[in-house]
Structures are given as C-alpha cells and as structure tokens.
CSV table of C-alpha atoms in Angstrom, one decimal:
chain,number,residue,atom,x,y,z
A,1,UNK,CA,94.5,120.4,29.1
A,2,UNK,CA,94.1,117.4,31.5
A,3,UNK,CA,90.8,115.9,31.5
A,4,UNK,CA,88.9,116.8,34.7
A,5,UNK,CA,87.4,113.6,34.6
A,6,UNK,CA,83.6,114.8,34.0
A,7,UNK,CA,83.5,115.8,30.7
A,8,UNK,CA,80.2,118.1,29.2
A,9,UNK,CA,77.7,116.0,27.6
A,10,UNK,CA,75.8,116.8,24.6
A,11,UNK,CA,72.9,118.9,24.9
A,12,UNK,CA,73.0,119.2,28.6
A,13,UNK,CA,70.4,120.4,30.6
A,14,UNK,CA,71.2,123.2,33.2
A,15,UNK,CA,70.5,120.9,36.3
A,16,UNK,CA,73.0,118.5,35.0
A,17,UNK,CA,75.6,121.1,34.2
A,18,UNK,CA,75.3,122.2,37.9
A,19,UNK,CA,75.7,117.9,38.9
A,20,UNK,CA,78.4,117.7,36.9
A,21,UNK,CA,80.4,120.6,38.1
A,22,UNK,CA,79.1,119.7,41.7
A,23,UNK,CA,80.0,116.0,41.7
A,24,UNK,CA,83.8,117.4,40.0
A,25,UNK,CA,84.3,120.0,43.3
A,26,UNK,CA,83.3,117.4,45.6
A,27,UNK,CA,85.2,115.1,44.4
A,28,UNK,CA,88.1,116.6,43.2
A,29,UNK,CA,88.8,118.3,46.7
A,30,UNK,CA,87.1,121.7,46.6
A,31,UNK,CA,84.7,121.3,50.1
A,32,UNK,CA,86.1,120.4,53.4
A,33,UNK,CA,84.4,117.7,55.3
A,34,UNK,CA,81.4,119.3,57.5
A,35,UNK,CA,81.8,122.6,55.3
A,36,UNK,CA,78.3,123.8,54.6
A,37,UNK,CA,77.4,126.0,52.0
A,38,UNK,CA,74.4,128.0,50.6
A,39,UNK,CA,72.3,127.5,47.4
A,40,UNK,CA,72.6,131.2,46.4
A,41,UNK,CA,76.7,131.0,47.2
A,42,UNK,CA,76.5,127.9,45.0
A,43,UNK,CA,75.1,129.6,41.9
A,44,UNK,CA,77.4,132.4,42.2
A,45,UNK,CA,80.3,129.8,42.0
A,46,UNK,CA,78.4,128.0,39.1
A,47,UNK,CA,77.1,131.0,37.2
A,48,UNK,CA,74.0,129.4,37.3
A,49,UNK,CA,70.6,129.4,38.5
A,50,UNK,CA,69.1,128.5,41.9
A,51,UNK,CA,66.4,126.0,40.7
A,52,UNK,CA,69.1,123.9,38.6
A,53,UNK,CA,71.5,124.2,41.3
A,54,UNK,CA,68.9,123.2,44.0
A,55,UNK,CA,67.5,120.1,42.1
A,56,UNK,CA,71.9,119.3,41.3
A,57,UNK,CA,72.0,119.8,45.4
A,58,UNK,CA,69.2,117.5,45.7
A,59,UNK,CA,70.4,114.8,43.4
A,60,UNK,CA,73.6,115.0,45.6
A,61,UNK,CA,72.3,114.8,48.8
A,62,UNK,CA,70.2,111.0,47.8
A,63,UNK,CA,73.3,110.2,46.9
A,64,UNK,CA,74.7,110.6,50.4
A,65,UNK,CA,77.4,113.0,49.0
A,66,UNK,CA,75.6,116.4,50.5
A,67,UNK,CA,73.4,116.3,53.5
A,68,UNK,CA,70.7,119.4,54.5
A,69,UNK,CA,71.3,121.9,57.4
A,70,UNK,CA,70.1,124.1,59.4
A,71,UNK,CA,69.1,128.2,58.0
A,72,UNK,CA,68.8,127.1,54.4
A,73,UNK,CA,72.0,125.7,54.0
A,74,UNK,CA,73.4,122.4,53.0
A,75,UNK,CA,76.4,120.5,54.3
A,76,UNK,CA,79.2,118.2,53.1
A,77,UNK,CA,79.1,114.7,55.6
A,78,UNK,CA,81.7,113.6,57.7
A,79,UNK,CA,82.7,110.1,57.7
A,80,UNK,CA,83.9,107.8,60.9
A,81,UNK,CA,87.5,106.3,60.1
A,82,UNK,CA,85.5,103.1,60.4
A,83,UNK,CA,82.7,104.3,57.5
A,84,UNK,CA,86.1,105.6,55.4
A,85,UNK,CA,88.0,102.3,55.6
A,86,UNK,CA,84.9,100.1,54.7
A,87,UNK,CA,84.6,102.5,51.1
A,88,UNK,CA,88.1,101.9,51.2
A,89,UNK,CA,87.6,98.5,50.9
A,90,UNK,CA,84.2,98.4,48.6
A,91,UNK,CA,86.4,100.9,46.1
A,92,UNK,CA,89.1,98.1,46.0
A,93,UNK,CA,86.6,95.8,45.1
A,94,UNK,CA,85.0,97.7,42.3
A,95,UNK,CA,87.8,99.9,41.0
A,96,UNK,CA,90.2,96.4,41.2
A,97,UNK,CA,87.3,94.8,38.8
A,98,UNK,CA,87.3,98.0,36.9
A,99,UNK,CA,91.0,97.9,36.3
A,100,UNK,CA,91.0,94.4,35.7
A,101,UNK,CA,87.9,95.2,32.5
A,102,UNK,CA,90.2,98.1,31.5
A,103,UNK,CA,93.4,95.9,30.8
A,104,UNK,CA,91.6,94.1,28.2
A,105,UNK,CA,90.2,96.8,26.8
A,106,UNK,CA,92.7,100.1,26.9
A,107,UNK,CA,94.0,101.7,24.1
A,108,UNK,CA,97.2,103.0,23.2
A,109,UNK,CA,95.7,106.5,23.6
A,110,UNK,CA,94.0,106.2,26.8
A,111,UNK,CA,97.4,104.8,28.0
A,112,UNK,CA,98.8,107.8,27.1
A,113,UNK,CA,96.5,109.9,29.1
A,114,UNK,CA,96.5,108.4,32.3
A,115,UNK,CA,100.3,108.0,32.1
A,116,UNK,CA,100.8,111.8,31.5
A,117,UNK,CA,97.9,112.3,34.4
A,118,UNK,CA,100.2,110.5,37.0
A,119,UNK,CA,103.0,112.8,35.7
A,120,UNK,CA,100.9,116.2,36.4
A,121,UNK,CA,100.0,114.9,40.0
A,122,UNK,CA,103.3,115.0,41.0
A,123,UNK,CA,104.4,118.2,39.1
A,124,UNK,CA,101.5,120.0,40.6
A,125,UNK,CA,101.7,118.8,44.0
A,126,UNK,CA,105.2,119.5,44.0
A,127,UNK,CA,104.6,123.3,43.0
A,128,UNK,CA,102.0,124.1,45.5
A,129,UNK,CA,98.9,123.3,43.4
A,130,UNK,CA,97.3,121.0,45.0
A,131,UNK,CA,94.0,121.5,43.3
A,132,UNK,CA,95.4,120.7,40.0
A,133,UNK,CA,97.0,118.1,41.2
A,134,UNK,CA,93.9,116.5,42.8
A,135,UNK,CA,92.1,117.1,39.1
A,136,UNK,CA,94.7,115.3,37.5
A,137,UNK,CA,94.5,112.3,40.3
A,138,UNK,CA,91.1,112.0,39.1
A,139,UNK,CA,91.5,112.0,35.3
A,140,UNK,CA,94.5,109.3,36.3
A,141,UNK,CA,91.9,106.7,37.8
A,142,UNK,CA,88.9,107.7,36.1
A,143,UNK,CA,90.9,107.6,32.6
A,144,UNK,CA,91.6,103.4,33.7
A,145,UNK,CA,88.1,103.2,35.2
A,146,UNK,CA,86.1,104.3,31.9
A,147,UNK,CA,88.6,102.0,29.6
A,148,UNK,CA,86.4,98.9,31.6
A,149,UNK,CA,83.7,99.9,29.2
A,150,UNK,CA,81.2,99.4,32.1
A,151,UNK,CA,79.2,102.8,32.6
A,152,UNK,CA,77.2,101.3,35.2
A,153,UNK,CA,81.0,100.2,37.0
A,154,UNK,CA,81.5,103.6,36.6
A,155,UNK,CA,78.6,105.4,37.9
A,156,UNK,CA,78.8,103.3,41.1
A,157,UNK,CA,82.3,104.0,41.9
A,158,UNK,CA,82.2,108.0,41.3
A,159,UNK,CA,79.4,107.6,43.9
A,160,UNK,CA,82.0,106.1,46.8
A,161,UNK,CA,84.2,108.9,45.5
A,162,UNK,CA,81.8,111.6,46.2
A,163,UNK,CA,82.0,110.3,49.9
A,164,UNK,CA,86.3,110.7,49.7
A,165,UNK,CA,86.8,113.5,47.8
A,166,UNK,CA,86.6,116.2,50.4
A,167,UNK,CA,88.5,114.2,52.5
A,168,UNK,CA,91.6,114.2,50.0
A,169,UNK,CA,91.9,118.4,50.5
A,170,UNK,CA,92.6,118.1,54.3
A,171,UNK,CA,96.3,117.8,54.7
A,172,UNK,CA,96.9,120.0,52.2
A,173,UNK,CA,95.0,122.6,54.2
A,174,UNK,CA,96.8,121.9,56.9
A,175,UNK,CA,100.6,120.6,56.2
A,176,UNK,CA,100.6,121.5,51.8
A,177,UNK,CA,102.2,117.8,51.4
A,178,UNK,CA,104.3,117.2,49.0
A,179,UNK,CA,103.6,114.8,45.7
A,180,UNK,CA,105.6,112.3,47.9
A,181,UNK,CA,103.5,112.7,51.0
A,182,UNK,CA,99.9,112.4,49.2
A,183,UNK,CA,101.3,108.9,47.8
A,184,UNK,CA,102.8,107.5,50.6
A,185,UNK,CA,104.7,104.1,49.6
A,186,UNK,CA,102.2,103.7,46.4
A,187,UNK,CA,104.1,106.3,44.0
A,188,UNK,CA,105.6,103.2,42.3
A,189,UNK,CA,102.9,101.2,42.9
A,190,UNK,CA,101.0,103.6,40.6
A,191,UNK,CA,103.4,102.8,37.5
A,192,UNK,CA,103.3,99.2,37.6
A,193,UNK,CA,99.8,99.6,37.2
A,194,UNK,CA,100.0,101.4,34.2
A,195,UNK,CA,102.2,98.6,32.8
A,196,UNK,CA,100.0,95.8,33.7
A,197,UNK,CA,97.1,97.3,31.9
A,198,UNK,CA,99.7,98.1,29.0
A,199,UNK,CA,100.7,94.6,29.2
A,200,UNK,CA,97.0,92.8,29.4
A,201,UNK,CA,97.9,91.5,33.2
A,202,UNK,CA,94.0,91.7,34.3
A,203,UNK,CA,94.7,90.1,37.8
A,204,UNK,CA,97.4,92.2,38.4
A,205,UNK,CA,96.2,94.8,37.6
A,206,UNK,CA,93.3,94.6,39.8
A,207,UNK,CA,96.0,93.3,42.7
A,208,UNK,CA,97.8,96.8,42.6
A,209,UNK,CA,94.7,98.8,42.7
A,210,UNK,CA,94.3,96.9,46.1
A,211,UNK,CA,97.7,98.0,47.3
A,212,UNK,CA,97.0,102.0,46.1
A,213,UNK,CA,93.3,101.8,47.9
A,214,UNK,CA,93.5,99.4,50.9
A,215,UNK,CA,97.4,98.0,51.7
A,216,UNK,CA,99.1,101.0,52.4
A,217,UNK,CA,99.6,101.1,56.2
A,218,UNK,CA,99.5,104.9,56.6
A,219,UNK,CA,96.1,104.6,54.4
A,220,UNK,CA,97.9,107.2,52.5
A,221,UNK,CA,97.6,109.3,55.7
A,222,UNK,CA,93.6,109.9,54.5
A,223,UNK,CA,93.0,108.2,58.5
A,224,UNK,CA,94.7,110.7,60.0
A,225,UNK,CA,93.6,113.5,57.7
A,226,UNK,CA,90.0,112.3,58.8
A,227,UNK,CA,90.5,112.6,62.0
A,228,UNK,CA,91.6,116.1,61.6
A,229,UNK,CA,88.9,116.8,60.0
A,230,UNK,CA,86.6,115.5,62.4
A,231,UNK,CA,88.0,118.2,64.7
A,232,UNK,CA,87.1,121.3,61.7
C-alpha cells in the first residue's frame, strides 16, 4: 500500500476528513485546471456531508487552492506560466531547505519508502495508471519533506502544491506520457537524491531538488501542459 501522502489523523472531525481527501485530489491530479465542480457532486465523491464538505471547500478556497463560481459551484484556478514558474521557484527554495532538514534526520525506514515510491511512479506511469502513479510521486516527496521534522515546512509547501497539482494530470489527459516523459531529464536526478539524503549530503541534497523543481529546461513539460490547459 503506498502512502498517499495525507494520512487519517486521530479522531478526526468530518470537515477535516473532507480537507484531507480534498487537498489529496487536488493535489494528487484528480481536477483539471478551470474544472469546476458542485458541493453536492463533491459529497457524493466523499460520502460525506454538505456542511463538512462546504466548510473543507471553504478552507480550500483561503488557501487560494479552490476559487467560487458562478450557479453554486466552485472552481479549480488557473495559473499564468509566469505565476507557475515563480511557485516553481519558491518550492525549490522550501522543499531544497526541506530536503536539506531531512538528510540529517531520515531513517533507514523512511529511506525505504520513498525509494520504493520512486519505483511505483515509474511502474504505474508505464502501465497506464497515471493516477497511481501521481499518488506515489507524492508519497516520494512528501516521504523526504516530513523526515525535515518541520511541520510548519511542511504545511507551507503542500499549500504551493495545492496550486500544481491539477496541473500535473494534463498531459496525461491529453498524450498518456510515459514514466519517461513526466520526468524529463530528472529520472536520475531523482536517485542521486535519495543517496544524498542516505549519505547525510544536506547541500546536495537541497542542490538536486533544485534541478528536479527549477533546472530542467522543458520544466518537465508542466509549461506546456499549462498552456494547454489554459486553452480547457
């Protein structure tokens, strides 16, 4: 079972069951850019409530991650390329520092996680299932963020993610890429960075997070994907 990156906390209220599964569809993929999207459709998906799922929607949109429509619906945002590449480059600020935390602090066990995470991405991208392989993308990185031991690091970077996610569905709407395609040059890039957090190489660590988030010159083709979205 791969971690889905959100796990249930104890005694959890109902409005933060529908946040947490939310922020995990966003996230991982399951909304397009501009999709919009009714409360009542939303508890059907949830199996929840309308009033926990409004005041999750409502959480969601301060954070900039949902915005209100017209006829009683609410909407995922679109981002400009320009808005994308500047999270781009905040995320490779905070997730470098958070990589850099994590490679004092990992364990042998949490290594062992986010290495066999990287291995499910490309298994399930490479059989068609994208979805799973977006879920495992997110235990991979959320797996090194969380080992920085800094919940407030953590909280601020999901929030940048919220704004991504939906972007990181589009091609595979459109073209089904493979596991090669959604990495781009950074595949290997992606398992030195699992041994410089095995190894204790902080500044290294935070240096190839950089390169996954920011160097690539296709952007991962996310800029391109955007712009396609733009268009939905």
């Amino acid at each position: 079972m791969i971690d889905r990156g959100f796990p249930k906390a104890a005694n959890e209220t109902l409005r933060q069951n529908a946040y947490r599964e939310l922020k995990r569809m966003l996230i991982g993929g399951r909304f397009l850019p501009g999709e919009g999207m009714t409360i009542r459709a939303l508890s059907t998906t949830l199996q929840l409530g309308a009033m926990p799922v409004r005041e999750a929607v409502q959480q969601l949109a301060a954070e900039d991650a949902l915005e209100f429509a017209a006829n009683r619906t609410v909407r995922v945002p679109k981002l400009s390329i320009d808005e994308f590449r500047d999270i781009s480059e905040i995320r490779a600020l905070l997730e470098g520092e958070a990589a850099a935390r994590a490679a004092a602090h990992i364990s042998p066990a949490e290594l062992a996680k986010i290495s066999h995470a990287l291995d499910r991405i490309i298994v399930a991208l490479d059989n068609g299932a994208p979805h799973e392989g977006l879920a495992a993308n997110l235990a991979f990185h959320f797996g090194i963020y969380r080992a920085s031991r800094s919940t407030c690091l953590v909280r601020t970077i999901e929030k940048l993610w919220l704004r991504i996610g939906p972007l990181l569905i589009v091609p595979f709407r459109q073209d089904g890429p493979s596991a090669s395609a959604f990495f781009g040059s950074t595949l290997p890039t992606h398992f030195q960075l699992i041994a410089a957090l095995r190894e204790r190489k902080a500044e290294e660590a935070r240096q190839l997070v950089r390169e996954i988030l920011v160097d690539d010159p296709d952007d991962v083709g996310l800029a391109d994907a955007q712009e396609q979205a733009l268009r939905i």
